[in-house]
mmCIF file of C-alpha atoms and ligand atoms in Angstrom:
data_model
loop_
_atom_site.group_PDB
_atom_site.id
_atom_site.type_symbol
_atom_site.label_atom_id
_atom_site.label_comp_id
_atom_site.label_asym_id
_atom_site.label_seq_id
_atom_site.Cartn_x
_atom_site.Cartn_y
_atom_site.Cartn_z
ATOM 1 C CA LEU A 294 -0.406 0.075 0.376
ATOM 2 C CA SER A 295 2.022 3.290 -0.894
ATOM 3 C CA LEU A 296 1.573 6.005 1.649
ATOM 4 C CA LEU A 297 1.370 9.969 1.128
ATOM 5 C CA VAL A 298 1.940 11.393 4.809
ATOM 6 C CA LEU A 299 0.776 14.889 5.402
ATOM 7 C CA ILE A 300 2.356 16.841 8.281
ATOM 8 C CA SER A 301 2.786 20.513 9.546
ATOM 9 C CA GLY A 302 4.638 19.898 12.838
ATOM 10 C CA GLY A 303 7.126 17.924 14.178
ATOM 11 C CA GLY A 304 6.017 14.593 12.481
ATOM 12 C CA SER A 305 6.327 11.888 15.284
ATOM 13 C CA ASN A 306 3.662 10.589 13.656
ATOM 14 C CA LEU A 307 5.480 9.988 10.437
ATOM 15 C CA ARG A 308 8.292 9.286 11.746
ATOM 16 C CA ALA A 309 6.447 6.395 13.230
ATOM 17 C CA LEU A 310 4.991 5.728 10.028
ATOM 18 C CA LEU A 311 8.800 6.144 8.097
ATOM 19 C CA GLU A 312 10.277 3.282 10.746
ATOM 20 C CA ALA A 313 7.242 0.394 10.221
ATOM 21 C CA SER A 314 7.778 1.110 6.814
ATOM 22 C CA SER A 315 11.649 0.100 6.644
ATOM 23 C CA ASP A 316 10.303 -3.355 7.830
ATOM 24 C CA PRO A 317 10.713 -5.169 4.953
ATOM 25 C CA GLY A 318 7.234 -7.153 6.821
ATOM 26 C CA TYR A 319 5.085 -4.438 6.594
ATOM 27 C CA PRO A 320 2.825 -3.985 3.770
ATOM 28 C CA ALA A 321 2.334 0.073 3.619
ATOM 29 C CA ARG A 322 5.601 2.051 1.923
ATOM 30 C CA VAL A 323 5.564 6.171 2.526
ATOM 31 C CA ILE A 324 6.127 7.646 -0.986
ATOM 32 C CA ALA A 325 5.957 11.057 -0.117
ATOM 33 C CA VAL A 326 5.929 14.124 2.613
ATOM 34 C CA GLY A 327 3.792 16.681 1.918
ATOM 35 C CA SER A 328 3.049 19.814 4.500
ATOM 36 C CA ASP A 329 1.388 23.229 4.582
ATOM 37 C CA THR A 330 5.174 24.634 6.408
ATOM 38 C CA GLU A 331 7.960 24.101 6.313
ATOM 39 C CA ALA A 332 7.817 21.831 9.328
ATOM 40 C CA ASP A 333 10.085 20.167 11.339
ATOM 41 C CA GLY A 334 8.438 17.047 10.020
ATOM 42 C CA LEU A 335 10.355 17.445 7.037
ATOM 43 C CA ALA A 336 13.718 16.566 8.625
ATOM 44 C CA HIS A 337 12.434 12.494 9.176
ATOM 45 C CA ALA A 338 11.579 12.624 5.170
ATOM 46 C CA GLU A 339 15.042 14.051 4.329
ATOM 47 C CA GLU A 340 17.003 11.240 6.706
ATOM 48 C CA PHE A 341 14.819 8.086 5.186
ATOM 49 C CA GLN A 342 15.163 9.811 2.149
ATOM 50 C CA ILE A 343 11.663 10.210 0.493
ATOM 51 C CA PRO A 344 10.400 13.336 -1.172
ATOM 52 C CA SER A 345 8.529 16.112 0.061
ATOM 53 C CA PHE A 346 7.044 19.151 -0.682
ATOM 54 C CA THR A 347 5.147 22.106 0.886
ATOM 55 C CA VAL A 348 2.124 23.528 -0.307
ATOM 56 C CA LEU A 349 2.047 26.962 1.699
ATOM 57 C CA PRO A 350 -1.655 28.937 2.145
ATOM 58 C CA THR A 351 0.073 31.712 2.129
ATOM 59 C CA ALA A 352 1.086 31.859 -1.177
ATOM 60 C CA PHE A 353 -2.672 31.271 -2.041
ATOM 61 C CA GLU A 354 -6.003 33.231 -3.000
ATOM 62 C CA SER A 355 -8.031 31.725 -1.217
ATOM 63 C CA ARG A 356 -8.028 27.796 1.041
ATOM 64 C CA ALA A 357 -9.965 26.902 -2.689
ATOM 65 C CA ALA A 358 -6.861 27.789 -4.758
ATOM 66 C CA TRP A 359 -4.591 26.302 -1.862
ATOM 67 C CA GLY A 360 -6.265 23.244 -1.845
ATOM 68 C CA ASP A 361 -6.974 22.617 -6.019
ATOM 69 C CA GLU A 362 -2.736 22.768 -5.440
ATOM 70 C CA LEU A 363 -2.616 20.590 -3.167
ATOM 71 C CA LEU A 364 -4.492 17.676 -4.969
ATOM 72 C CA ALA A 365 -1.843 18.530 -7.504
ATOM 73 C CA GLN A 366 0.864 17.683 -5.674
ATOM 74 C CA ILE A 367 -0.695 14.962 -3.700
ATOM 75 C CA ASP A 368 -1.909 13.615 -7.767
ATOM 76 C CA ARG A 369 1.361 13.529 -8.609
ATOM 77 C CA TRP A 370 2.179 10.056 -6.258
ATOM 78 C CA SER A 371 -1.016 9.063 -6.905
ATOM 79 C CA PRO A 372 -1.049 7.137 -3.126
ATOM 80 C CA ASP A 373 -3.368 4.687 -2.513
ATOM 81 C CA LEU A 374 -3.853 5.790 0.913
ATOM 82 C CA VAL A 375 -3.564 10.023 2.494
ATOM 83 C CA VAL A 376 -2.586 9.865 6.263
ATOM 84 C CA CYS A 377 -2.743 13.575 7.528
ATOM 85 C CA ALA A 378 -0.784 12.721 10.710
ATOM 86 C CA GLY A 379 -0.841 16.293 12.326
ATOM 87 C CA PHE A 380 -1.668 18.465 9.701
ATOM 88 C CA MET A 381 -3.017 21.172 11.029
ATOM 89 C CA ARG A 382 -5.138 22.392 7.753
ATOM 90 C CA ILE A 383 -9.334 21.481 7.399
ATOM 91 C CA LEU A 384 -9.064 20.071 3.621
ATOM 92 C CA PRO A 385 -11.118 21.925 1.644
ATOM 93 C CA PRO A 386 -14.556 20.246 0.333
ATOM 94 C CA ALA A 387 -13.365 19.641 -3.671
ATOM 95 C CA VAL A 388 -9.818 17.575 -2.241
ATOM 96 C CA VAL A 389 -11.725 15.117 0.227
ATOM 97 C CA THR A 390 -14.284 14.542 -2.237
ATOM 98 C CA ALA A 391 -11.523 13.532 -4.709
ATOM 99 C CA LEU A 392 -9.698 11.278 -2.356
ATOM 100 C CA ALA A 393 -12.416 10.133 0.456
ATOM 101 C CA PRO A 394 -11.753 7.154 1.791
ATOM 102 C CA ARG A 395 -8.968 6.876 0.865
ATOM 103 C CA ILE A 396 -7.837 9.865 3.170
ATOM 104 C CA ILE A 397 -7.211 9.598 6.965
ATOM 105 C CA ASN A 398 -6.917 11.494 10.119
ATOM 106 C CA THR A 399 -5.250 10.870 13.929
ATOM 107 C CA HIS A 400 -6.918 12.581 16.194
ATOM 108 C CA PRO A 401 -5.165 13.023 20.147
ATOM 109 C CA ALA A 402 -8.894 12.465 21.583
ATOM 110 C CA LEU A 403 -12.200 10.462 21.615
ATOM 111 C CA LEU A 404 -14.217 10.914 18.839
ATOM 112 C CA PRO A 405 -16.709 13.182 18.528
ATOM 113 C CA ALA A 406 -15.324 14.238 22.202
ATOM 114 C CA PHE A 407 -12.687 17.426 21.640
ATOM 115 C CA PRO A 408 -12.593 18.132 17.833
ATOM 116 C CA GLY A 409 -10.436 20.514 16.565
ATOM 117 C CA ALA A 410 -7.207 21.424 16.830
ATOM 118 C CA HIS A 411 -6.760 21.849 20.670
ATOM 119 C CA ALA A 412 -8.119 18.608 22.059
ATOM 120 C CA VAL A 413 -5.437 17.653 24.643
ATOM 121 C CA ARG A 414 -5.706 21.463 26.023
ATOM 122 C CA ASP A 415 -9.651 21.481 25.915
ATOM 123 C CA ALA A 416 -10.033 17.739 27.401
ATOM 124 C CA LEU A 417 -7.770 19.108 30.277
ATOM 125 C CA ALA A 418 -10.105 22.418 30.580
ATOM 126 C CA ALA A 419 -12.988 19.584 30.555
ATOM 127 C CA GLY A 420 -11.469 18.295 33.487
ATOM 128 C CA ALA A 421 -12.179 15.108 31.249
ATOM 129 C CA ARG A 422 -11.015 11.915 33.464
ATOM 130 C CA THR A 423 -10.204 10.186 30.834
ATOM 131 C CA THR A 424 -9.169 11.103 26.939
ATOM 132 C CA GLY A 425 -7.490 8.854 24.283
ATOM 133 C CA VAL A 426 -6.691 9.113 20.418
ATOM 134 C CA THR A 427 -9.169 8.361 17.397
ATOM 135 C CA VAL A 428 -7.763 7.299 13.883
ATOM 136 C CA HIS A 429 -11.203 7.604 11.734
ATOM 137 C CA VAL A 430 -12.029 8.135 8.065
ATOM 138 C CA ILE A 431 -12.041 11.435 6.754
ATOM 139 C CA ASP A 432 -15.231 13.447 5.588
ATOM 140 C CA GLU A 433 -16.371 16.475 4.579
ATOM 141 C CA GLY A 434 -16.803 17.770 8.299
ATOM 142 C CA VAL A 435 -13.612 18.506 10.811
ATOM 143 C CA ASP A 436 -12.661 15.350 13.213
ATOM 144 C CA THR A 437 -16.121 14.234 12.009
ATOM 145 C CA GLY A 438 -15.711 11.248 10.181
ATOM 146 C CA PRO A 439 -15.910 7.373 11.034
ATOM 147 C CA VAL A 440 -13.737 5.661 13.150
ATOM 148 C CA ILE A 441 -11.569 3.103 12.418
ATOM 149 C CA VAL A 442 -9.858 2.873 16.164
ATOM 150 C CA GLN A 443 -9.359 4.438 19.308
ATOM 151 C CA ARG A 444 -8.081 3.665 22.447
ATOM 152 C CA GLU A 445 -9.055 5.516 25.844
ATOM 153 C CA ILE A 446 -5.643 6.803 27.925
ATOM 154 C CA ALA A 447 -5.934 8.634 31.350
ATOM 155 C CA VAL A 448 -5.528 11.913 32.143
ATOM 156 C CA LEU A 449 -3.343 12.192 35.247
ATOM 157 C CA PRO A 450 -3.615 14.388 38.319
ATOM 158 C CA GLY A 451 -1.345 17.582 37.270
ATOM 159 C CA ASP A 452 -1.002 16.646 33.749
ATOM 160 C CA THR A 453 0.355 19.970 31.308
ATOM 161 C CA GLU A 454 -0.566 19.685 28.234
ATOM 162 C CA HIS A 455 2.449 18.608 27.106
ATOM 163 C CA GLU A 456 2.576 15.608 29.096
ATOM 164 C CA LEU A 457 -0.846 14.664 28.634
ATOM 165 C CA HIS A 458 0.282 15.291 25.041
ATOM 166 C CA GLU A 459 3.477 13.224 25.261
ATOM 167 C CA ARG A 460 1.565 10.665 26.506
ATOM 168 C CA ILE A 461 -1.171 9.927 23.838
ATOM 169 C CA LYS A 462 1.189 10.530 20.839
ATOM 170 C CA VAL A 463 2.964 7.465 22.600
ATOM 171 C CA VAL A 464 -0.614 5.479 21.480
ATOM 172 C CA GLU A 465 -1.428 7.206 18.640
ATOM 173 C CA ARG A 466 1.456 6.151 16.747
ATOM 174 C CA GLU A 467 1.446 2.965 17.674
ATOM 175 C CA LEU A 468 -2.448 2.783 16.780
ATOM 176 C CA LEU A 469 -1.932 4.551 13.257
ATOM 177 C CA VAL A 470 0.687 2.124 12.311
ATOM 178 C CA GLN A 471 -2.086 -0.692 12.775
ATOM 179 C CA ALA A 472 -4.709 0.884 11.548
ATOM 180 C CA VAL A 473 -2.263 1.585 8.177
ATOM 181 C CA ARG A 474 -1.309 -2.838 8.754
ATOM 182 C CA ASP A 475 -5.059 -3.017 8.813
ATOM 183 C CA ILE A 476 -6.269 -1.250 5.884
ATOM 184 C CA ALA A 477 -2.836 -2.351 3.332
ATOM 185 C CA GLU A 478 -4.072 -6.383 4.928
ATOM 186 C CA GLY A 479 -7.886 -5.717 4.428
ATOM 187 C CA LEU A 480 -8.971 -5.847 7.613
ATOM 188 C CA VAL A 481 -10.367 -2.860 7.485
ATOM 189 C CA ASP A 482 -11.734 -1.625 3.856
ATOM 190 C CA LEU A 483 -12.244 1.992 4.545
ATOM 191 C CA LYS A 484 -15.148 1.890 1.350
ATOM 192 C CA GLU A 485 -17.080 -0.143 4.080
ATOM 193 C CA THR A 486 -16.142 1.845 6.360
ATOM 194 C CA ALA A 487 -17.173 5.824 5.142
ATOM 195 C CA ALA A 488 -20.782 3.887 3.952
ATOM 196 C CA ARG A 489 -21.138 2.886 7.915
HETATM 197 C C1 LIG B 758 -0.633 14.738 16.669
HETATM 198 O O1 LIG B 758 -1.169 14.595 18.666
HETATM 199 C C2 LIG B 758 -1.349 14.705 16.066
HETATM 200 O O2 LIG B 758 -2.702 13.881 16.285
HETATM 201 C C3 LIG B 758 -2.673 16.829 16.580
HETATM 202 O O3 LIG B 758 -1.425 16.192 16.581
HETATM 203 C C4 LIG B 758 -0.137 16.016 17.042
HETATM 204 C C5 LIG B 758 1.318 16.338 15.593
HETATM 205 O O4 LIG B 758 1.861 15.482 16.030
HETATM 206 N N1 LIG B 758 -2.971 16.602 15.574
HETATM 207 P P1 LIG B 758 3.283 15.304 14.872
HETATM 208 O O5 LIG B 758 3.568 16.473 14.623
HETATM 209 O O6 LIG B 758 3.255 13.456 14.812
HETATM 210 O O7 LIG B 758 4.673 15.244 16.007
#
């Protein structure tokens, strides 16, 4: 299964996929990495000698124009699956329509709880005793697509946002690597999941 991974930040989830795909036994390969910024995580792609591209929103007149260019860049690689791993942009509907259901996202909360860009902070602010990680198919909404897999994670007394997020990310990268494996091996059928 060929993967194109989209990132915005440090790329620890990307790195987990790069390491997994270095194992000949793993049924998926990262073929390209895309970002919306000069993300630190692009260094992981460089280290693993995987091509990368950046589509800067500030270079475009509109979100739609940015989305069209992002889609054109993705299509150049014809990936079997697009993985949003810490990608902090909302994809325009045209992009989702073109790629769904072969596009998944990982989110550091138990969706539908705490959608959006500050899931960990929001869970803490809400006094949640547990939160978690969700890998889901992307649909037209924000963090609303059908769930592929979720895992609960305890919130510990005194947790800072960073401490909790780092604990979440340990589980998140395991869950993401496993979810991609399940998709590659046909244990998860994205069309069936999306049709739920
Ligand atoms: C991940 O927890 C992702 O779910 C969230 O931000 C974090 C990005 O981490 N959106 P990284 O860039 O993969 O290290």
